[in-house]
PDB file of C-alpha atoms in Angstrom:
ATOM      1  CA  MET A   1      24.366 213.293  73.096  1.00  0.00           C
ATOM      2  CA  ARG A   2      25.667 213.844  76.627  1.00  0.00           C
ATOM      3  CA  ARG A   3      22.772 211.944  78.158  1.00  0.00           C
ATOM      4  CA  ALA A   4      23.217 209.108  75.680  1.00  0.00           C
ATOM      5  CA  THR A   5      26.909 208.793  76.544  1.00  0.00           C
ATOM      6  CA  LEU A   6      26.287 208.583  80.270  1.00  0.00           C
ATOM      7  CA  ALA A   7      23.261 206.340  79.930  1.00  0.00           C
ATOM      8  CA  GLY A   8      25.111 203.961  77.645  1.00  0.00           C
ATOM      9  CA  ALA A   9      28.102 203.761  79.950  1.00  0.00           C
ATOM     10  CA  ALA A  10      25.916 203.219  83.000  1.00  0.00           C
ATOM     11  CA  LEU A  11      23.969 200.502  81.218  1.00  0.00           C
ATOM     12  CA  LEU A  12      27.207 198.750  80.262  1.00  0.00           C
ATOM     13  CA  ALA A  13      28.484 198.797  83.823  1.00  0.00           C
ATOM     14  CA  GLY A  14      25.188 197.687  85.289  1.00  0.00           C
ATOM     15  CA  THR A  15      24.720 194.884  82.795  1.00  0.00           C
ATOM     16  CA  VAL A  16      28.237 193.474  82.919  1.00  0.00           C
ATOM     17  CA  THR A  17      28.645 193.835  86.662  1.00  0.00           C
ATOM     18  CA  GLY A  18      25.503 191.768  87.037  1.00  0.00           C
ATOM     19  CA  LEU A  19      27.401 188.860  85.506  1.00  0.00           C
ATOM     20  CA  ALA A  20      29.948 188.804  88.330  1.00  0.00           C
ATOM     21  CA  ALA A  21      28.457 185.656  89.802  1.00  0.00           C
ATOM     22  CA  GLY A  22      29.509 183.645  86.744  1.00  0.00           C
ATOM     23  CA  PRO A  23      32.131 180.886  86.958  1.00  0.00           C
ATOM     24  CA  ALA A  24      35.740 182.010  87.146  1.00  0.00           C
ATOM     25  CA  GLN A  25      38.193 181.185  84.374  1.00  0.00           C
ATOM     26  CA  ALA A  26      41.879 180.515  84.824  1.00  0.00           C
ATOM     27  CA  GLN A  27      42.904 183.484  82.696  1.00  0.00           C
ATOM     28  CA  GLU A  28      44.018 186.543  84.655  1.00  0.00           C
ATOM     29  CA  TYR A  29      44.090 190.221  83.724  1.00  0.00           C
ATOM     30  CA  ARG A  30      45.992 193.213  85.064  1.00  0.00           C
ATOM     31  CA  TYR A  31      43.749 196.206  85.784  1.00  0.00           C
ATOM     32  CA  TRP A  32      42.592 198.893  88.222  1.00  0.00           C
ATOM     33  CA  SER A  33      39.833 197.693  90.557  1.00  0.00           C
ATOM     34  CA  PHE A  34      37.408 199.948  92.430  1.00  0.00           C
ATOM     35  CA  TRP A  35      36.344 199.556  96.073  1.00  0.00           C
ATOM     36  CA  GLU A  36      34.095 201.183  98.656  1.00  0.00           C
ATOM     37  CA  GLY A  37      35.105 201.560 102.271  1.00  0.00           C
ATOM     38  CA  LYS A  38      32.607 199.909 104.615  1.00  0.00           C
ATOM     39  CA  GLY A  39      33.581 200.552 108.211  1.00  0.00           C
ATOM     40  CA  SER A  40      37.097 199.169 108.605  1.00  0.00           C
ATOM     41  CA  SER A  41      36.970 196.918 105.523  1.00  0.00           C
ATOM     42  CA  TRP A  42      36.668 197.117 101.742  1.00  0.00           C
ATOM     43  CA  THR A  43      33.774 195.985  99.534  1.00  0.00           C
ATOM     44  CA  TYR A  44      34.106 195.551  95.775  1.00  0.00           C
ATOM     45  CA  ALA A  45      32.049 198.328  94.196  1.00  0.00           C
ATOM     46  CA  THR A  46      28.865 197.332  92.391  1.00  0.00           C
ATOM     47  CA  GLU A  47      28.531 200.707  90.691  1.00  0.00           C
ATOM     48  CA  GLY A  48      31.012 202.572  88.548  1.00  0.00           C
ATOM     49  CA  PRO A  49      33.023 205.464  90.007  1.00  0.00           C
ATOM     50  CA  GLY A  50      31.595 207.692  87.300  1.00  0.00           C
ATOM     51  CA  THR A  51      28.051 207.224  88.617  1.00  0.00           C
ATOM     52  CA  LEU A  52      28.648 206.455  92.293  1.00  0.00           C
ATOM     53  CA  ARG A  53      28.301 209.676  94.283  1.00  0.00           C
ATOM     54  CA  PRO A  54      29.712 209.032  97.752  1.00  0.00           C
ATOM     55  CA  ALA A  55      28.440 210.954 100.731  1.00  0.00           C
ATOM     56  CA  ASP A  56      30.658 213.251 102.740  1.00  0.00           C
ATOM     57  CA  GLY A  57      32.796 211.215 105.102  1.00  0.00           C
ATOM     58  CA  THR A  58      33.150 208.092 102.948  1.00  0.00           C
ATOM     59  CA  VAL A  59      36.207 206.459 101.364  1.00  0.00           C
ATOM     60  CA  ALA A  60      36.826 205.193  97.817  1.00  0.00           C
ATOM     61  CA  GLY A  61      39.660 202.798  97.025  1.00  0.00           C
ATOM     62  CA  PHE A  62      41.519 201.947  93.819  1.00  0.00           C
ATOM     63  CA  ARG A  63      43.894 198.959  93.622  1.00  0.00           C
ATOM     64  CA  PHE A  64      46.081 197.875  90.708  1.00  0.00           C
ATOM     65  CA  THR A  65      45.699 194.117  90.686  1.00  0.00           C
ATOM     66  CA  VAL A  66      45.955 190.895  88.741  1.00  0.00           C
ATOM     67  CA  SER A  67      43.007 188.536  88.992  1.00  0.00           C
ATOM     68  CA  ALA A  68      40.634 186.318  87.051  1.00  0.00           C
ATOM     69  CA  ASP A  69      37.514 187.638  88.778  1.00  0.00           C
ATOM     70  CA  SER A  70      36.393 190.293  91.222  1.00  0.00           C
ATOM     71  CA  ALA A  71      36.324 187.831  94.128  1.00  0.00           C
ATOM     72  CA  ALA A  72      40.070 187.265  93.742  1.00  0.00           C
ATOM     73  CA  ALA A  73      41.010 190.899  93.162  1.00  0.00           C
ATOM     74  CA  GLY A  74      43.489 192.377  95.618  1.00  0.00           C
ATOM     75  CA  LYS A  75      41.946 194.877  98.019  1.00  0.00           C
ATOM     76  CA  PRO A  76      43.622 198.179  98.892  1.00  0.00           C
ATOM     77  CA  ARG A  77      46.083 197.408 101.682  1.00  0.00           C
ATOM     78  CA  THR A  78      45.379 200.639 103.547  1.00  0.00           C
ATOM     79  CA  ALA A  79      42.334 200.608 105.822  1.00  0.00           C
ATOM     80  CA  PRO A  80      39.494 202.918 104.736  1.00  0.00           C
ATOM     81  CA  GLY A  81      39.727 205.256 107.702  1.00  0.00           C
ATOM     82  CA  PHE A  82      38.131 208.568 106.790  1.00  0.00           C
ATOM     83  CA  ASP A  83      39.253 210.365 109.953  1.00  0.00           C
ATOM     84  CA  ALA A  84      42.863 209.345 109.391  1.00  0.00           C
ATOM     85  CA  ILE A  85      42.796 210.474 105.752  1.00  0.00           C
ATOM     86  CA  CYS A  86      40.872 213.728 106.049  1.00  0.00           C
ATOM     87  CA  HIS A  87      41.725 214.960 109.546  1.00  0.00           C
ATOM     88  CA  ASP A  88      43.712 217.908 108.136  1.00  0.00           C
ATOM     89  CA  THR A  89      40.972 218.970 105.692  1.00  0.00           C
ATOM     90  CA  PRO A  90      38.289 221.119 107.347  1.00  0.00           C
ATOM     91  CA  ALA A  91      34.692 220.880 106.173  1.00  0.00           C
ATOM     92  CA  LYS A  92      33.367 223.613 103.854  1.00  0.00           C
ATOM     93  CA  ASP A  93      29.818 224.658 103.003  1.00  0.00           C
ATOM     94  CA  GLY A  94      28.728 223.370  99.606  1.00  0.00           C
ATOM     95  CA  ARG A  95      31.590 220.858  99.452  1.00  0.00           C
ATOM     96  CA  LYS A  96      32.105 217.294 100.606  1.00  0.00           C
ATOM     97  CA  ARG A  97      35.189 215.344 101.619  1.00  0.00           C
ATOM     98  CA  ILE A  98      35.935 211.922 100.168  1.00  0.00           C
ATOM     99  CA  GLY A  99      38.877 209.879 101.371  1.00  0.00           C
ATOM    100  CA  VAL A 100      40.730 208.349  98.417  1.00  0.00           C
ATOM    101  CA  VAL A 101      43.075 205.374  98.768  1.00  0.00           C
ATOM    102  CA  VAL A 102      45.284 204.534  95.795  1.00  0.00           C
ATOM    103  CA  ASP A 103      47.146 201.224  96.039  1.00  0.00           C
ATOM    104  CA  PHE A 104      49.506 200.703  93.098  1.00  0.00           C
ATOM    105  CA  GLY A 105      49.781 196.976  93.807  1.00  0.00           C
ATOM    106  CA  THR A 106      52.775 194.713  94.238  1.00  0.00           C
ATOM    107  CA  ALA A 107      55.981 194.305  92.258  1.00  0.00           C
ATOM    108  CA  ALA A 108      54.728 190.865  91.179  1.00  0.00           C
ATOM    109  CA  ASP A 109      51.666 192.454  89.582  1.00  0.00           C
ATOM    110  CA  ALA A 110      53.544 195.320  87.915  1.00  0.00           C
ATOM    111  CA  PRO A 111      54.008 195.370  84.135  1.00  0.00           C
ATOM    112  CA  GLY A 112      57.475 194.421  82.936  1.00  0.00           C
ATOM    113  CA  GLY A 113      60.077 197.114  83.586  1.00  0.00           C
ATOM    114  CA  GLU A 114      57.902 199.100  85.990  1.00  0.00           C
ATOM    115  CA  ARG A 115      57.982 199.476  89.754  1.00  0.00           C
ATOM    116  CA  PRO A 116      54.771 200.353  91.597  1.00  0.00           C
ATOM    117  CA  PRO A 117      54.860 203.630  93.534  1.00  0.00           C
ATOM    118  CA  ALA A 118      54.107 203.622  97.240  1.00  0.00           C
ATOM    119  CA  SER A 119      50.428 203.534  98.144  1.00  0.00           C
ATOM    120  CA  ARG A 120      48.933 206.902  98.933  1.00  0.00           C
ATOM    121  CA  THR A 121      45.902 208.410 100.613  1.00  0.00           C
ATOM    122  CA  GLU A 122      44.381 211.765  99.762  1.00  0.00           C
ATOM    123  CA  CYS A 123      41.410 213.772 100.928  1.00  0.00           C
ATOM    124  CA  ALA A 124      39.427 215.043  97.954  1.00  0.00           C
ATOM    125  CA  GLN A 125      37.262 218.070  98.673  1.00  0.00           C
ATOM    126  CA  VAL A 126      34.779 218.241  95.833  1.00  0.00           C
ATOM    127  CA  SER A 127      31.326 219.556  95.012  1.00  0.00           C
ATOM    128  CA  GLU A 128      28.385 217.975  96.820  1.00  0.00           C
ATOM    129  CA  ASP A 129      27.234 216.148  93.668  1.00  0.00           C
ATOM    130  CA  ALA A 130      30.692 214.891  92.631  1.00  0.00           C
ATOM    131  CA  SER A 131      31.255 211.254  91.745  1.00  0.00           C
ATOM    132  CA  ALA A 132      33.963 208.953  93.058  1.00  0.00           C
ATOM    133  CA  GLY A 133      35.635 209.344  89.679  1.00  0.00           C
ATOM    134  CA  GLU A 134      35.777 213.104  90.055  1.00  0.00           C
ATOM    135  CA  ALA A 135      37.238 212.692  93.523  1.00  0.00           C
ATOM    136  CA  LEU A 136      39.979 210.471  92.081  1.00  0.00           C
ATOM    137  CA  ALA A 137      40.700 212.985  89.318  1.00  0.00           C
ATOM    138  CA  ALA A 138      41.003 215.753  91.917  1.00  0.00           C
ATOM    139  CA  VAL A 139      43.859 214.061  93.797  1.00  0.00           C
ATOM    140  CA  ALA A 140      45.567 211.491  91.544  1.00  0.00           C
ATOM    141  CA  ARG A 141      46.265 212.986  88.136  1.00  0.00           C
ATOM    142  CA  PRO A 142      47.275 212.220  85.499  1.00  0.00           C
ATOM    143  CA  LEU A 143      44.674 209.593  84.695  1.00  0.00           C
ATOM    144  CA  ARG A 144      44.863 207.671  81.437  1.00  0.00           C
ATOM    145  CA  TYR A 145      42.064 206.000  79.493  1.00  0.00           C
ATOM    146  CA  ASP A 146      41.878 203.810  76.404  1.00  0.00           C
ATOM    147  CA  ALA A 147      39.690 204.394  73.346  1.00  0.00           C
ATOM    148  CA  SER A 148      36.779 202.673  75.132  1.00  0.00           C
ATOM    149  CA  ALA A 149      37.087 205.017  78.130  1.00  0.00           C
ATOM    150  CA  LEU A 150      38.487 202.267  80.347  1.00  0.00           C
ATOM    151  CA  LEU A 151      40.649 203.544  83.202  1.00  0.00           C
ATOM    152  CA  CYS A 152      44.201 202.438  82.412  1.00  0.00           C
ATOM    153  CA  ALA A 153      46.449 204.485  84.706  1.00  0.00           C
ATOM    154  CA  VAL A 154      46.188 206.440  87.942  1.00  0.00           C
ATOM    155  CA  ALA A 155      48.805 209.085  88.745  1.00  0.00           C
ATOM    156  CA  GLY A 156      50.592 208.004  85.574  1.00  0.00           C
ATOM    157  CA  TYR A 157      50.882 204.331  86.599  1.00  0.00           C
ATOM    158  CA  PRO A 158      51.347 202.146  84.692  1.00  0.00           C
ATOM    159  CA  LYS A 159      53.008 204.013  81.852  1.00  0.00           C
ATOM    160  CA  ALA A 160      51.511 201.788  79.156  1.00  0.00           C
ATOM    161  CA  GLY A 161      49.014 199.000  78.684  1.00  0.00           C
ATOM    162  CA  CYS A 162      45.414 198.610  79.722  1.00  0.00           C
ATOM    163  CA  ALA A 163      43.620 195.563  81.186  1.00  0.00           C
ATOM    164  CA  GLU A 164      46.310 193.286  79.772  1.00  0.00           C
ATOM    165  CA  ARG A 165      45.985 189.530  79.826  1.00  0.00           C
ATOM    166  CA  VAL A 166      48.758 187.886  81.815  1.00  0.00           C
ATOM    167  CA  ASN A 167      50.128 184.365  81.799  1.00  0.00           C
ATOM    168  CA  ASP A 168      50.786 182.608  85.110  1.00  0.00           C
ATOM    169  CA  SER A 169      51.076 179.044  83.869  1.00  0.00           C
ATOM    170  CA  LYS A 170      54.720 178.732  84.960  1.00  0.00           C
ATOM    171  CA  GLY A 171      54.452 180.741  88.143  1.00  0.00           C
ATOM    172  CA  ALA A 172      55.644 183.948  86.490  1.00  0.00           C
ATOM    173  CA  ARG A 173      53.268 186.503  85.038  1.00  0.00           C
ATOM    174  CA  SER A 174      53.931 188.102  81.674  1.00  0.00           C
ATOM    175  CA  ALA A 175      51.859 190.358  79.456  1.00  0.00           C
ATOM    176  CA  ALA A 176      50.041 188.819  76.514  1.00  0.00           C
ATOM    177  CA  SER A 177      48.844 190.640  73.413  1.00  0.00           C
ATOM    178  CA  PRO A 178      47.435 194.113  74.182  1.00  0.00           C
ATOM    179  CA  GLY A 179      44.135 193.261  72.491  1.00  0.00           C
ATOM    180  CA  ALA A 180      43.506 190.129  74.497  1.00  0.00           C
ATOM    181  CA  ALA A 181      41.386 191.847  77.114  1.00  0.00           C
ATOM    182  CA  ALA A 182      39.013 193.009  74.422  1.00  0.00           C
ATOM    183  CA  ASP A 183      38.720 189.906  72.286  1.00  0.00           C
ATOM    184  CA  GLY A 184      39.095 187.264  75.013  1.00  0.00           C
ATOM    185  CA  GLY A 185      41.884 185.380  73.230  1.00  0.00           C
ATOM    186  CA  ASP A 186      41.693 181.676  72.467  1.00  0.00           C
ATOM    187  CA  ASP A 187      40.938 180.516  75.997  1.00  0.00           C
ATOM    188  CA  GLY A 188      37.497 182.040  76.377  1.00  0.00           C
ATOM    189  CA  GLY A 189      38.685 185.346  77.805  1.00  0.00           C
ATOM    190  CA  PRO A 190      38.297 186.718  81.313  1.00  0.00           C
ATOM    191  CA  SER A 191      35.608 185.568  83.681  1.00  0.00           C
ATOM    192  CA  ALA A 192      32.330 187.420  83.977  1.00  0.00           C
ATOM    193  CA  GLY A 193      33.467 188.569  87.409  1.00  0.00           C
ATOM    194  CA  LEU A 194      36.502 190.322  85.990  1.00  0.00           C
ATOM    195  CA  PHE A 195      34.437 191.887  83.219  1.00  0.00           C
ATOM    196  CA  GLY A 196      32.279 193.288  85.993  1.00  0.00           C
ATOM    197  CA  GLY A 197      35.307 194.789  87.694  1.00  0.00           C
ATOM    198  CA  ILE A 198      36.520 196.364  84.488  1.00  0.00           C
ATOM    199  CA  ALA A 199      33.090 197.534  83.349  1.00  0.00           C
ATOM    200  CA  VAL A 200      32.485 199.697  86.388  1.00  0.00           C
ATOM    201  CA  LEU A 201      35.621 201.627  85.504  1.00  0.00           C
ATOM    202  CA  VAL A 202      34.438 202.238  81.943  1.00  0.00           C
ATOM    203  CA  VAL A 203      31.845 204.573  83.411  1.00  0.00           C
ATOM    204  CA  LEU A 204      34.604 206.628  85.016  1.00  0.00           C
ATOM    205  CA  GLY A 205      36.092 207.505  81.650  1.00  0.00           C
ATOM    206  CA  ALA A 206      32.728 208.236  80.057  1.00  0.00           C
ATOM    207  CA  ALA A 207      31.658 210.490  82.909  1.00  0.00           C
ATOM    208  CA  ALA A 208      35.013 212.265  83.020  1.00  0.00           C
ATOM    209  CA  GLY A 209      34.821 212.969  79.299  1.00  0.00           C
ATOM    210  CA  TRP A 210      31.302 214.297  79.664  1.00  0.00           C
ATOM    211  CA  GLN A 211      32.327 216.577  82.521  1.00  0.00           C
ATOM    212  CA  LEU A 212      35.234 217.951  80.477  1.00  0.00           C
ATOM    213  CA  ARG A 213      32.996 218.682  77.491  1.00  0.00           C
ATOM    214  CA  ARG A 214      30.414 220.330  79.767  1.00  0.00           C
ATOM    215  CA  ARG A 215      33.003 222.615  81.334  1.00  0.00           C
ATOM    216  CA  ARG A 216      34.464 223.574  77.966  1.00  0.00           C
ATOM    217  CA  GLY A 217      30.985 224.331  76.707  1.00  0.00           C
TER     218      GLY A 217
END
């Protein structure tokens, strides 16, 4: 059962992320995107944080954003500098250090009635086989997921909602029906690129749930 859960989640992320090259649609969604630090810049992750196992000395980034596809997603606004993030965390045998950047996005992208917290950086010291998702859970709780194991909130933000469709037709964004991200609405739904961005985060929830069940067992 555990293997089936992880394999199914990984297959979903791999399959949907592969569609990211599809044409973008006008419809935008509000969600948490996942990034890998590459030198001094960010690259949109092609693997879910629940399966990606960063090496010691790397940086993972999470940005709350509004976009129609992964190409337009806002990158974390803090540079992925491992030395700057983890300089106060000494290395330990049997553990690895992962720099974690959490960017809560802009006020314009925040759900109605909420104000994004200040961006933060943390150094997660985790087991050598830990995933990026486990590193995030180590430094940015509470995390919140929906029934499909999609990451909805980091450090309690936002308080409600998950991958909501937003409307920017008049220059102001507003949340649409909560189910729009799942059913695509009447306008054809989000682009394949955005589905790719969201799908990689589904693996985070599935892997986190599996880890919790394993530890309880």
